[in-house]
GROMACS .gro file of C-alpha atoms in nm:
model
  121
    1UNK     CA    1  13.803  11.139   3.583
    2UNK     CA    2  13.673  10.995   3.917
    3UNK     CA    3  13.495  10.727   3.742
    4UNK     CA    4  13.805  10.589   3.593
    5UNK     CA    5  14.025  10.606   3.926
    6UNK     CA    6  13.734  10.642   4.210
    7UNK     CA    7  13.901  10.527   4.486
    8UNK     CA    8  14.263  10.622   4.473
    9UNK     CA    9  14.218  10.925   4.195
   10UNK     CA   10  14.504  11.061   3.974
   11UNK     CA   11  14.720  11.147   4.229
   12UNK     CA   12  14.796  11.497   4.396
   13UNK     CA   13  14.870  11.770   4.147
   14UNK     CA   14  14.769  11.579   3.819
   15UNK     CA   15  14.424  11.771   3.738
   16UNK     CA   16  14.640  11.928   3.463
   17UNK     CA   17  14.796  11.652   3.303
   18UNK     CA   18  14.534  11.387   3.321
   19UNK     CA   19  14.190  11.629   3.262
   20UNK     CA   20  14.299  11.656   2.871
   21UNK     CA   21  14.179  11.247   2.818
   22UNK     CA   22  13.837  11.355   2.993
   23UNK     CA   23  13.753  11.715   2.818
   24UNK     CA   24  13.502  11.747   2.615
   25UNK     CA   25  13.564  11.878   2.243
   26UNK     CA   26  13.434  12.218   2.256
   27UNK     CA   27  13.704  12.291   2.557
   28UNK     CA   28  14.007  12.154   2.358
   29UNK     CA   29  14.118  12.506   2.236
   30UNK     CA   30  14.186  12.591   2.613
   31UNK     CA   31  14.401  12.458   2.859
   32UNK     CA   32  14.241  12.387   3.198
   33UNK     CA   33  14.452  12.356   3.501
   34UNK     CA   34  14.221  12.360   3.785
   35UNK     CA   35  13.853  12.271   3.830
   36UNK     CA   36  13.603  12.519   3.985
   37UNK     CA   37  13.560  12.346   4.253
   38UNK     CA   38  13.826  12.238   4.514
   39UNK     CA   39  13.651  11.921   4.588
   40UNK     CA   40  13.573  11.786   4.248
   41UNK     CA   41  13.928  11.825   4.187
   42UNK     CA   42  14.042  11.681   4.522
   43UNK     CA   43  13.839  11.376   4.467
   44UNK     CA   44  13.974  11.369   4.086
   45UNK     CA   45  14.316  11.374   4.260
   46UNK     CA   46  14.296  11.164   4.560
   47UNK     CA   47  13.967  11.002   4.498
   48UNK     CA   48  13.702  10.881   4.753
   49UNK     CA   49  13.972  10.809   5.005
   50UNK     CA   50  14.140  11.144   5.001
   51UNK     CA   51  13.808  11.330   4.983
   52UNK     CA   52  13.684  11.179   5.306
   53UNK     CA   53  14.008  11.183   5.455
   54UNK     CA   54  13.997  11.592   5.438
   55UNK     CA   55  13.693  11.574   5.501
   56UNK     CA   56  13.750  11.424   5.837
   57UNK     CA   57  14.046  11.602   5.942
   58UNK     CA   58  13.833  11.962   5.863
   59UNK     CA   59  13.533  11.826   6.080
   60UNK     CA   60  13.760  11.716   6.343
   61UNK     CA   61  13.941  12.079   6.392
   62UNK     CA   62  13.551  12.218   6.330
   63UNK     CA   63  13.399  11.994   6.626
   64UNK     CA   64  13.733  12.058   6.847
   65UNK     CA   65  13.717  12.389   6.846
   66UNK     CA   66  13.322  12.446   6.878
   67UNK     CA   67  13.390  12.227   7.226
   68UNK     CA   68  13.678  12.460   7.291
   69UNK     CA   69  13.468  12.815   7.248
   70UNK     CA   70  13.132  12.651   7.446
   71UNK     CA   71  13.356  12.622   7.723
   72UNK     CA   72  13.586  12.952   7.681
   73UNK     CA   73  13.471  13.145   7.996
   74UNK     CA   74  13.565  13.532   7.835
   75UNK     CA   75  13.313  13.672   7.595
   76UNK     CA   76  13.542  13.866   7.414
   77UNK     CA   77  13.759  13.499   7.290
   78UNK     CA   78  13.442  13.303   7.208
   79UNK     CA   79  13.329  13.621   6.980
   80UNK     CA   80  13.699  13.595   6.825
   81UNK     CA   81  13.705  13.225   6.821
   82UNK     CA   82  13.332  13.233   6.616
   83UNK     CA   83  13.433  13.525   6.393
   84UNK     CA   84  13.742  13.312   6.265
   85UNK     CA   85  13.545  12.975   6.247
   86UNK     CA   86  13.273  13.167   6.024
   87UNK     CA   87  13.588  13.271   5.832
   88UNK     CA   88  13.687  12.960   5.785
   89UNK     CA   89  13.321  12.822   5.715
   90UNK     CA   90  13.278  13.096   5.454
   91UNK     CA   91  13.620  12.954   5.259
   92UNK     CA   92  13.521  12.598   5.265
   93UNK     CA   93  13.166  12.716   5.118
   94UNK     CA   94  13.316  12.926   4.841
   95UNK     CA   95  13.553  12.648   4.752
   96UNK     CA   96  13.187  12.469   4.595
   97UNK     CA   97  13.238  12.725   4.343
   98UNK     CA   98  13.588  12.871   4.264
   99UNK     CA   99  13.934  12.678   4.316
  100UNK     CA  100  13.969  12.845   4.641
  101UNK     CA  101  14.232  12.670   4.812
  102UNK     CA  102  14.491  12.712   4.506
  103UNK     CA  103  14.467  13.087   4.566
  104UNK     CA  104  14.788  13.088   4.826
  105UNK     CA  105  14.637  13.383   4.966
  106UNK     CA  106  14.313  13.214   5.071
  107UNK     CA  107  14.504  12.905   5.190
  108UNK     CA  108  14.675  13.101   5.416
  109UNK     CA  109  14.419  13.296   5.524
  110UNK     CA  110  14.268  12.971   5.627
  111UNK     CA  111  14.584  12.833   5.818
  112UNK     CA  112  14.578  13.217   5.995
  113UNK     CA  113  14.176  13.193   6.130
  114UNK     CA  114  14.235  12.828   6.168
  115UNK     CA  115  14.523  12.888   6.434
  116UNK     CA  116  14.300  13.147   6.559
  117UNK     CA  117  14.080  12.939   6.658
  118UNK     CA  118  14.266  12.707   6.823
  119UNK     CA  119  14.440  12.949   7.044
  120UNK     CA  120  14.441  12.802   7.378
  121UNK     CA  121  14.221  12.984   7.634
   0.00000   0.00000   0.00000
């Protein structure tokens, strides 16, 4: 699927519909509506572009708020502040593996450590 659409992908929300032209014969009995992996199937999606574009945005709310909790003066907020990014670390890692993200629990448990995090000191 990324080979045929590498830069701009499928579009957001198509794994579904467009995976059937690209599975493989022993897996047409089942239908597969996800990928297990988040960013396979965000690349399949939004290709290259969109990949690196999340990409981005994550790192830049990573590096912001390691600046944030090196300067946080209470002990007690930077111990908060690196439980929640570890959280949030610990998602991103699992999402390798398992359609993470499309689990609304997990994507909200994300949003919730991620605004942690960011809580102004």
């Amino acid at each position: 699927m990324i080979a045929a659409r590498p830069l701009l992908g499928w579009g957001l929300g198509c794994f579904p519909v467009a995976f059937p032209a690209f599975q493989p014969d022993s897996l047409c009995r089942w239908f597969i509506n996800h990928a297990h992996n988040d960013y396979l199937e965000l690349t399949a999606e939004t290709g290259i572009i969109g990949l690196f574009a999340a990409l981005l945005v994550v790192s830049v709310l990573f590096i912001s708020c390691m600046r944030k909790l090196k300067h946080t003066k209470r002990r007690e907020l930077r111990m908060i502040g690196i439980g929640a990014l570890a959280g949030c670390f610990s998602l991103l890692v699992h999402s390798v593996m398992d359609f993470n993200f499309h689990i609304p629990f997990n994507a909200m448990l994300f949003a919730v450590l991620k605004g942690v995090e960011t809580i102004p000191v």
